[in-house]
PDB file of C-alpha atoms in Angstrom:
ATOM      1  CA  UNK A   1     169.993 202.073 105.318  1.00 41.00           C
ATOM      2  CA  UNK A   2     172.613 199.595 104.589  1.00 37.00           C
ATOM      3  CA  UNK A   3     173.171 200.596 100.918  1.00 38.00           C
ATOM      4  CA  UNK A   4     174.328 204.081 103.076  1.00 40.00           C
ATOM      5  CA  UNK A   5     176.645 201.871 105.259  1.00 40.00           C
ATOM      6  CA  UNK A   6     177.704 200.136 102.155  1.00 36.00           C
ATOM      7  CA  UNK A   7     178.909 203.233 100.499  1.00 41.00           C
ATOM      8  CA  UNK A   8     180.600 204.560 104.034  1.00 39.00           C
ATOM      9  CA  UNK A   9     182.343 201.730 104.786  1.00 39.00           C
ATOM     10  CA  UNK A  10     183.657 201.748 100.752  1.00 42.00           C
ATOM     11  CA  UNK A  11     185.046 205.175 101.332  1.00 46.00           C
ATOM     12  CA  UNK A  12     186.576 205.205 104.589  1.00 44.00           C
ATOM     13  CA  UNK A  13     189.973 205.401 104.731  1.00 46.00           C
ATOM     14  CA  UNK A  14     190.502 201.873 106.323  1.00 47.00           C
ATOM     15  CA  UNK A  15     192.677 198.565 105.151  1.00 53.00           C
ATOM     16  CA  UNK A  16     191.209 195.864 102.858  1.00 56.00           C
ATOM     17  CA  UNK A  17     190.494 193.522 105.342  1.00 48.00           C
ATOM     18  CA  UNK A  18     189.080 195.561 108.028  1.00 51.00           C
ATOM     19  CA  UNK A  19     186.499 197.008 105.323  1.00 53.00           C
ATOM     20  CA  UNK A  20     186.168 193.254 104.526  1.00 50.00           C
ATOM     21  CA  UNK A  21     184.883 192.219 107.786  1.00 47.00           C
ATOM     22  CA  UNK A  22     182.870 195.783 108.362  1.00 53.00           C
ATOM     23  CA  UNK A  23     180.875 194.821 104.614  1.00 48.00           C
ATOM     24  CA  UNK A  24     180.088 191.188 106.216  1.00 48.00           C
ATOM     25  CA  UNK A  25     178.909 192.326 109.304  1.00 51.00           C
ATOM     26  CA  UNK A  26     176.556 194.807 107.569  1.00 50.00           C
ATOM     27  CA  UNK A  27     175.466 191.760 105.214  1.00 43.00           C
ATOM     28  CA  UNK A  28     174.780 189.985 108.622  1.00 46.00           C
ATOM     29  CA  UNK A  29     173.082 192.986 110.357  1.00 49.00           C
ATOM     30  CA  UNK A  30     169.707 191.958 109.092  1.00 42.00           C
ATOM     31  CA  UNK A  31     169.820 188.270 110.389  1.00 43.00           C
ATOM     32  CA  UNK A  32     169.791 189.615 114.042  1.00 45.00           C
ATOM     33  CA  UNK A  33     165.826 190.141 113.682  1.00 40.00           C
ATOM     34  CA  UNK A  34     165.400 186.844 112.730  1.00 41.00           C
ATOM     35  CA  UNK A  35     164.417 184.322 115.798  1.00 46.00           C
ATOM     36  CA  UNK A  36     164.562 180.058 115.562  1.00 46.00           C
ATOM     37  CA  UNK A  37     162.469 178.187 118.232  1.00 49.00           C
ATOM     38  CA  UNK A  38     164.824 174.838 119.130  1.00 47.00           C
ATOM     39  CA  UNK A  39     164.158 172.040 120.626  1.00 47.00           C
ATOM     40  CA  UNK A  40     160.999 173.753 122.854  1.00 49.00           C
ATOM     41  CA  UNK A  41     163.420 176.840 123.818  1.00 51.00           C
ATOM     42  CA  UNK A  42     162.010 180.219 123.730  1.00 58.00           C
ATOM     43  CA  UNK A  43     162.811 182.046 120.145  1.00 64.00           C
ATOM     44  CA  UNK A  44     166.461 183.026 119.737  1.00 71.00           C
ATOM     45  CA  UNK A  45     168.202 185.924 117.821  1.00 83.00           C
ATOM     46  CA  UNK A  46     169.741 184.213 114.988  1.00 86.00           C
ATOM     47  CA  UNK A  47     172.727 186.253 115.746  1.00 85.00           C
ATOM     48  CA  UNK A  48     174.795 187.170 119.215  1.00 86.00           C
ATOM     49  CA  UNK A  49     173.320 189.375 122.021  1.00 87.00           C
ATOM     50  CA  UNK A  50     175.208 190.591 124.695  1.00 86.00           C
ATOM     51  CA  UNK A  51     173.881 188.324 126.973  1.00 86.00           C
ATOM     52  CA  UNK A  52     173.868 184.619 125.074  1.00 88.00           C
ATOM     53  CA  UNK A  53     174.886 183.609 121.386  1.00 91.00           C
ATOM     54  CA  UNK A  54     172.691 183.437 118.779  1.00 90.00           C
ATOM     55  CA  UNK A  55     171.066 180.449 117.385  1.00 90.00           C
ATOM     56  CA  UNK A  56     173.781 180.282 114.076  1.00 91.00           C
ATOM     57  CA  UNK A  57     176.560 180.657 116.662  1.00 92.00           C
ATOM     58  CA  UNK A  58     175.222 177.586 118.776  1.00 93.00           C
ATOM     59  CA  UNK A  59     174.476 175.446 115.697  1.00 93.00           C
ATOM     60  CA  UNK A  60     178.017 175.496 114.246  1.00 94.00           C
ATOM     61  CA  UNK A  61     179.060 174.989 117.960  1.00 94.00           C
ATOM     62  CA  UNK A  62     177.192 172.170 118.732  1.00 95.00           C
ATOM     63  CA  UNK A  63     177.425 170.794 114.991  1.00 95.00           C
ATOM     64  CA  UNK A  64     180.735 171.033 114.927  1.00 95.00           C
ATOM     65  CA  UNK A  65     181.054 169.314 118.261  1.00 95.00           C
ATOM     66  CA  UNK A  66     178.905 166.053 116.704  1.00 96.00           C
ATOM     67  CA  UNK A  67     181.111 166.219 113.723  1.00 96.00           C
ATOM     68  CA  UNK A  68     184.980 166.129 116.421  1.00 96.00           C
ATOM     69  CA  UNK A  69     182.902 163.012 118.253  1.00 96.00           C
ATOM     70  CA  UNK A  70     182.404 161.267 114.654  1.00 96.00           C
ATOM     71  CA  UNK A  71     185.523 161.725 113.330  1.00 97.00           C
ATOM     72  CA  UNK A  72     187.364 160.657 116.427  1.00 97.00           C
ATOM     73  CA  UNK A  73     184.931 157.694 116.480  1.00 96.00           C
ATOM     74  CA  UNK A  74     185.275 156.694 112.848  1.00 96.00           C
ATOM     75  CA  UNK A  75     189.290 156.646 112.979  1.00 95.00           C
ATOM     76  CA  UNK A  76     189.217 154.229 116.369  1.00 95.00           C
ATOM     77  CA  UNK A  77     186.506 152.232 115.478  1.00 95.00           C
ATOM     78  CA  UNK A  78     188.418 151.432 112.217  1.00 94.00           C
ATOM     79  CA  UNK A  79     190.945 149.647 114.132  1.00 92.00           C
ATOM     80  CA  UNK A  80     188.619 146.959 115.049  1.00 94.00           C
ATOM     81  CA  UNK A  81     187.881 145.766 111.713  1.00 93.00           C
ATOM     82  CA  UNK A  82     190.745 143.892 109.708  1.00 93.00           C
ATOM     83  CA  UNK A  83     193.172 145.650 107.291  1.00 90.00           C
ATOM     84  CA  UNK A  84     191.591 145.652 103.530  1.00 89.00           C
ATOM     85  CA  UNK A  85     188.298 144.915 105.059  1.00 93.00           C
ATOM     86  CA  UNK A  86     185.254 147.213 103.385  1.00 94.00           C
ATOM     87  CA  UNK A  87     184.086 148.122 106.933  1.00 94.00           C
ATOM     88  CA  UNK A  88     187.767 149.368 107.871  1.00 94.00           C
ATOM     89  CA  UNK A  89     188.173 151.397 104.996  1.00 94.00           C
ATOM     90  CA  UNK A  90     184.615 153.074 104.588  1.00 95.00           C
ATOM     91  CA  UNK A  91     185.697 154.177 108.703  1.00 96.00           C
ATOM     92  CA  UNK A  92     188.566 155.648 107.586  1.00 95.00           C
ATOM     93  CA  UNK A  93     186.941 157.092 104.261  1.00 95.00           C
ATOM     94  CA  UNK A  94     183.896 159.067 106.396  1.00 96.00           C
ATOM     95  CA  UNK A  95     186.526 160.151 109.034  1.00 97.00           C
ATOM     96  CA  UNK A  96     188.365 161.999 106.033  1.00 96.00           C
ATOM     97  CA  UNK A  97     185.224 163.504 104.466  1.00 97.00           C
ATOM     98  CA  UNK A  98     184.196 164.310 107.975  1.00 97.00           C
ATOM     99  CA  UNK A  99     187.299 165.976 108.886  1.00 96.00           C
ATOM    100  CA  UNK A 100     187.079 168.141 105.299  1.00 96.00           C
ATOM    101  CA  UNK A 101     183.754 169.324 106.715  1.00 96.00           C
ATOM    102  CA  UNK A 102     185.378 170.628 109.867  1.00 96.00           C
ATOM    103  CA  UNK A 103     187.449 172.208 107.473  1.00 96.00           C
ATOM    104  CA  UNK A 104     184.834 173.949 105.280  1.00 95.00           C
ATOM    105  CA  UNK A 105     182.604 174.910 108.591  1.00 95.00           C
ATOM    106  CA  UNK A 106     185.634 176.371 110.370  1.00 95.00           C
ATOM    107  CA  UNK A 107     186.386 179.587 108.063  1.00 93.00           C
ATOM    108  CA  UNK A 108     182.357 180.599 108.648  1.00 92.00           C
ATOM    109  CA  UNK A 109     182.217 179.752 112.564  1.00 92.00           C
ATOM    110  CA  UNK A 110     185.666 182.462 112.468  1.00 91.00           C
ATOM    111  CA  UNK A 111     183.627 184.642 110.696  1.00 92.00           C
ATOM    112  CA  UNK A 112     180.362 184.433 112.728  1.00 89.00           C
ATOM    113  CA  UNK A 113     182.401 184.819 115.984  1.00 87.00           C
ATOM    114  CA  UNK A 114     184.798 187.808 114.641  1.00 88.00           C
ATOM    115  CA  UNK A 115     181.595 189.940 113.580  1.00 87.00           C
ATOM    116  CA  UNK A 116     179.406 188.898 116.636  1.00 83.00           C
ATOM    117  CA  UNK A 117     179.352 190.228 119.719  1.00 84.00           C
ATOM    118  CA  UNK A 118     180.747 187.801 122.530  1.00 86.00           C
ATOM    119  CA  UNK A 119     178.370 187.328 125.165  1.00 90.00           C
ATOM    120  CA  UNK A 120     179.625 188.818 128.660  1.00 92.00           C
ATOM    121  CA  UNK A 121     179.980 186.353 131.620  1.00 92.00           C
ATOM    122  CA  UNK A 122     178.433 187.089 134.434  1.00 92.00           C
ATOM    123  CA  UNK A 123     179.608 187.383 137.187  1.00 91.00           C
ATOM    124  CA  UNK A 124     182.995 188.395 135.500  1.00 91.00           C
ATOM    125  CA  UNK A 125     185.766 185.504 135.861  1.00 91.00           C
ATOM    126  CA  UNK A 126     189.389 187.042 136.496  1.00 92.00           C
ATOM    127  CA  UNK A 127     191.588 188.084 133.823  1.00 92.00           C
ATOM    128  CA  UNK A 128     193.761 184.221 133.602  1.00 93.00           C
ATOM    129  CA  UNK A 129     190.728 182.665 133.096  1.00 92.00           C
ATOM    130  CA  UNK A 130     190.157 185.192 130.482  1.00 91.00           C
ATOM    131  CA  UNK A 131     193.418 184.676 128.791  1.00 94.00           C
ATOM    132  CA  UNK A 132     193.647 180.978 129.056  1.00 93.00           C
ATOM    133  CA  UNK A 133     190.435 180.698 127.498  1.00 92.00           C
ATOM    134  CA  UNK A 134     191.322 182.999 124.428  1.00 93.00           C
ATOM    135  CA  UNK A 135     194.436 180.579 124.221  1.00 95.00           C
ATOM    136  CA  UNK A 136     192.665 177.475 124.161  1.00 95.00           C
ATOM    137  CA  UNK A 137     189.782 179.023 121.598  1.00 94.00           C
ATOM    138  CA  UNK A 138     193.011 179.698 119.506  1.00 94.00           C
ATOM    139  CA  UNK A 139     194.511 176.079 119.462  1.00 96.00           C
ATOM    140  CA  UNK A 140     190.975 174.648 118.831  1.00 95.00           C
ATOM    141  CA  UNK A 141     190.658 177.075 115.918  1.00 95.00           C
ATOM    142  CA  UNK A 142     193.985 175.901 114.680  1.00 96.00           C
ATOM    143  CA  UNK A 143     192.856 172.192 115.072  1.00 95.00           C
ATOM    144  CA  UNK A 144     189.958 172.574 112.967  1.00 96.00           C
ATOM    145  CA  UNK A 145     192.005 173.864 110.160  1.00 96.00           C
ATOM    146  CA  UNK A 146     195.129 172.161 110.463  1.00 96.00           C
ATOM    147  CA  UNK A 147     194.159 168.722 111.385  1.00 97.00           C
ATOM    148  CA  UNK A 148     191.814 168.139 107.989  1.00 96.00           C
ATOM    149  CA  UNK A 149     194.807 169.943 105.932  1.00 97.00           C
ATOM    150  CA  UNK A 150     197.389 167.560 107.073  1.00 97.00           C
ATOM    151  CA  UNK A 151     194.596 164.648 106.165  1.00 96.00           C
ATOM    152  CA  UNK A 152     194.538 165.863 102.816  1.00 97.00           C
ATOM    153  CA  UNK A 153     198.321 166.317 102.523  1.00 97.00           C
ATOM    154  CA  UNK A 154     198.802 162.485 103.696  1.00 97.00           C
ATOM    155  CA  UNK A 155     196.222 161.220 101.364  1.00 96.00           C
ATOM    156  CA  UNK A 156     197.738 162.916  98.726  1.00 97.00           C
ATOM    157  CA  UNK A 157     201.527 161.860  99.701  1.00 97.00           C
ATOM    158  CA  UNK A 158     200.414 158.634  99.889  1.00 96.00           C
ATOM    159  CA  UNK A 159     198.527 158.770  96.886  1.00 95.00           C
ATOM    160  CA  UNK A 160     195.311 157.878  97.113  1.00 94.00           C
ATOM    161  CA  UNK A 161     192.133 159.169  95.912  1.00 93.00           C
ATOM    162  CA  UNK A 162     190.981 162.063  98.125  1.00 94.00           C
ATOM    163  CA  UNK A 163     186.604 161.603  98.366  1.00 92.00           C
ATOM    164  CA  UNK A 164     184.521 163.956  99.720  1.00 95.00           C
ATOM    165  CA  UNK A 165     180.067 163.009  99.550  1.00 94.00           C
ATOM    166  CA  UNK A 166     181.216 161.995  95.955  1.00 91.00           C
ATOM    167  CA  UNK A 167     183.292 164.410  95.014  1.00 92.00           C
ATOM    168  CA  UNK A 168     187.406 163.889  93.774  1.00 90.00           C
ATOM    169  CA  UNK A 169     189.709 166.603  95.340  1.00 95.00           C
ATOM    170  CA  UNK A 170     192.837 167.329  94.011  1.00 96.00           C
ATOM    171  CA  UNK A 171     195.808 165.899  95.719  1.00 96.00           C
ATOM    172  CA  UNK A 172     198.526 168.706  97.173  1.00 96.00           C
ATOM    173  CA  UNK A 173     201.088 167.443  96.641  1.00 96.00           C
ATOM    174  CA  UNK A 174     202.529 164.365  94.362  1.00 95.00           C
ATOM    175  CA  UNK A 175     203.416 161.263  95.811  1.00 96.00           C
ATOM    176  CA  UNK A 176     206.330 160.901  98.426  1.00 96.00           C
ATOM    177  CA  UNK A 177     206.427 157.607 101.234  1.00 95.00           C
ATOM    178  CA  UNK A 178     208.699 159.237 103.177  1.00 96.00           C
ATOM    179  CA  UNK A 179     206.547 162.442 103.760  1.00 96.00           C
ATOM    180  CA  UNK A 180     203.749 160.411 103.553  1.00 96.00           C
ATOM    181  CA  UNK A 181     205.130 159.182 106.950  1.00 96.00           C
ATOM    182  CA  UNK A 182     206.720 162.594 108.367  1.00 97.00           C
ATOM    183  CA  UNK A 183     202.523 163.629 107.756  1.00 97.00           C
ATOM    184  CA  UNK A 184     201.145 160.841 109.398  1.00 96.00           C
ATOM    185  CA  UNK A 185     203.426 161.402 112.441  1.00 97.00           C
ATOM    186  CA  UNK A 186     201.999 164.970 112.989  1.00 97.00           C
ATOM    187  CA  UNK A 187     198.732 164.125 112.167  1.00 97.00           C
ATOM    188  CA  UNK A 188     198.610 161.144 115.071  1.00 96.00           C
ATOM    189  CA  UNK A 189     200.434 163.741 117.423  1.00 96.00           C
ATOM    190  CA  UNK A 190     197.584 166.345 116.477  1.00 96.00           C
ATOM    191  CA  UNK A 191     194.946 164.004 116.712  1.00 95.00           C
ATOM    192  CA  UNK A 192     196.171 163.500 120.859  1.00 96.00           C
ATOM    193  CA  UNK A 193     196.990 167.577 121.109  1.00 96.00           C
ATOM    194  CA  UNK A 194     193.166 167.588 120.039  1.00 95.00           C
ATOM    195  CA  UNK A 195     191.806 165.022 122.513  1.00 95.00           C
ATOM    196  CA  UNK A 196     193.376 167.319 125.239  1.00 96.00           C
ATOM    197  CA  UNK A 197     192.052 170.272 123.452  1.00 96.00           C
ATOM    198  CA  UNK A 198     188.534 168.980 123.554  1.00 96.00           C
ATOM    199  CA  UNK A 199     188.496 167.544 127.482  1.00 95.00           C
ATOM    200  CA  UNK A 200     190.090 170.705 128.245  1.00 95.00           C
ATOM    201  CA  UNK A 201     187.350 172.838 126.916  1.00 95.00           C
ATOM    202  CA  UNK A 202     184.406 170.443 128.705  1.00 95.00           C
ATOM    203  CA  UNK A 203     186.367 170.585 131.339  1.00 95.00           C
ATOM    204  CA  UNK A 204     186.448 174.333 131.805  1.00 94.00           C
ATOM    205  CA  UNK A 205     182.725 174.609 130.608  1.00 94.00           C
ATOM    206  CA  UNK A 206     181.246 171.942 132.952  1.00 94.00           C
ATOM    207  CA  UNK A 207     183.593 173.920 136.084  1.00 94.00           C
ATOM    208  CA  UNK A 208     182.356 177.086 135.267  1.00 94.00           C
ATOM    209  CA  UNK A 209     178.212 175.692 135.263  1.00 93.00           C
ATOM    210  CA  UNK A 210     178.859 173.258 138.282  1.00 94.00           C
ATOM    211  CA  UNK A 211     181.177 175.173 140.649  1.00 94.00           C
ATOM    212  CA  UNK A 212     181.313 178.739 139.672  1.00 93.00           C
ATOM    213  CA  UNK A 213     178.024 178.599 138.824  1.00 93.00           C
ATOM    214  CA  UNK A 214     178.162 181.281 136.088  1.00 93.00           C
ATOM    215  CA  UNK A 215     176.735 181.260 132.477  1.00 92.00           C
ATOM    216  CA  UNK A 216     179.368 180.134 131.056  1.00 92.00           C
ATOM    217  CA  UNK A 217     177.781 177.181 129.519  1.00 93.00           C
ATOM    218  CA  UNK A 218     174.035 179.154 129.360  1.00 92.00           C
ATOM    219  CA  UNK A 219     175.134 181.483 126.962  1.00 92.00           C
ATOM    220  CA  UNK A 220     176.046 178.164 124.367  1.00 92.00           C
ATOM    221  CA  UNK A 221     172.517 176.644 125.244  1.00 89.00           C
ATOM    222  CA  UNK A 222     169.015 177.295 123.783  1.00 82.00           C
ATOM    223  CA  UNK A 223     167.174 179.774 125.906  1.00 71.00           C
ATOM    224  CA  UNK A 224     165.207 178.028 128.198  1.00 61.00           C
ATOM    225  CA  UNK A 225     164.803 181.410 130.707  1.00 56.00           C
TER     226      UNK A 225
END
């Protein structure tokens, strides 16, 4: 019974944030009987399996991925349109709110991926591929959070308003041109770190599906078995 598992997990002799992640997997437990049909696939666990994710782990994947391609979009279509022009600054406005959304969607991806079970790949690739993919899954990670944070930071060093679908966020910190530049700086450098990021990862999928010919990329896909 989970109410059992509850009251286990409470009285084990573990740290806080290992009894953290324990509760939310239990909370999550249930959600593994629960199967989506997409797009004409056969039904899907909702959560991992050992052998492909589940369908919540390839819908933040995929969503997020739409949501990277929109931002990038929005800030280098902006450029096209003339300073102070409504176009120019409703680009730049959505690639902010998008961004924030990244933000908000990246805590629960860590948190679906921590208590899930990571699909093997078959056949196994050799330990450097292992490692340089755990790298690269770290720096993306990183992106998500840190790219949206040092948005808000410049916004609010520069200060102006901070929107988000209607809402007013609070700025971070007050207003300061110089920083306001120092943060624009890093966030131009992170936006290229991320464009490598991003190709890399493709990259590495689309090698593993086309040349290895493992299930690399399968696993991320709706079952179509």
């Amino acid at each position: 019974m989970i109410e059992e598992d509850i009251e286990v997990l409470t009285n084990a002799n573990e740290s806080d944030w290992i009894r953290r992640l324990s509760l939310i997997n239990i909370i999550l437990e249930p959600l593994k009987t629960i199967r989506f049909n997409f797009l004409g696939a056969r039904p899907m666990n909702i959560r991992n399996t050992t052998d492909r994710y589940g369908a919540l782990s390839i819908g933040i994947h995929w969503l997020m991925l739409l949501m990277f391609i929109a931002v990038y979009a929005c800030i280098e279509l902006h450029e096209f349109f003339p300073k102070g022009s409504d176009l120019r600054a409703t680009l730049k406005t959505w690639h902010f709110m998008l961004g924030l959304s990244i933000l908000v969607l990246a805590p629960l991806r860590l948190i679906v991926y921590i208590t899930g079970t990571a699909p093997r790949i078959e056949p196994d690739p050799s330990k450097w591929q292992k490692q340089s993919a755990k790298l690269i899954h770290v720096a993306l990670y990183a992106l998500m959070i840190a790219m949206p944070l040092a948005g808000w930071l410049l916004l609010s060093a520069e200060g102006q308003p901070i929107p988000f679908f209607g809402l007013h966020l609070p700025a971070l910190i007050g207003k300061n041109k110089f920083l306001a530049d120092v943060i624009e700086e890093i966030h131009e450098a992170g936006g290229t770190i991320g464009y490598f990021l991003i190709g890399l990862h493709a990259t590495a999928a689309l090698y593993h599906h086309y040349f290895v010919r493992d299930n690399t990329l399968r696993r991320m896909l709706p079952n179509r078995d």
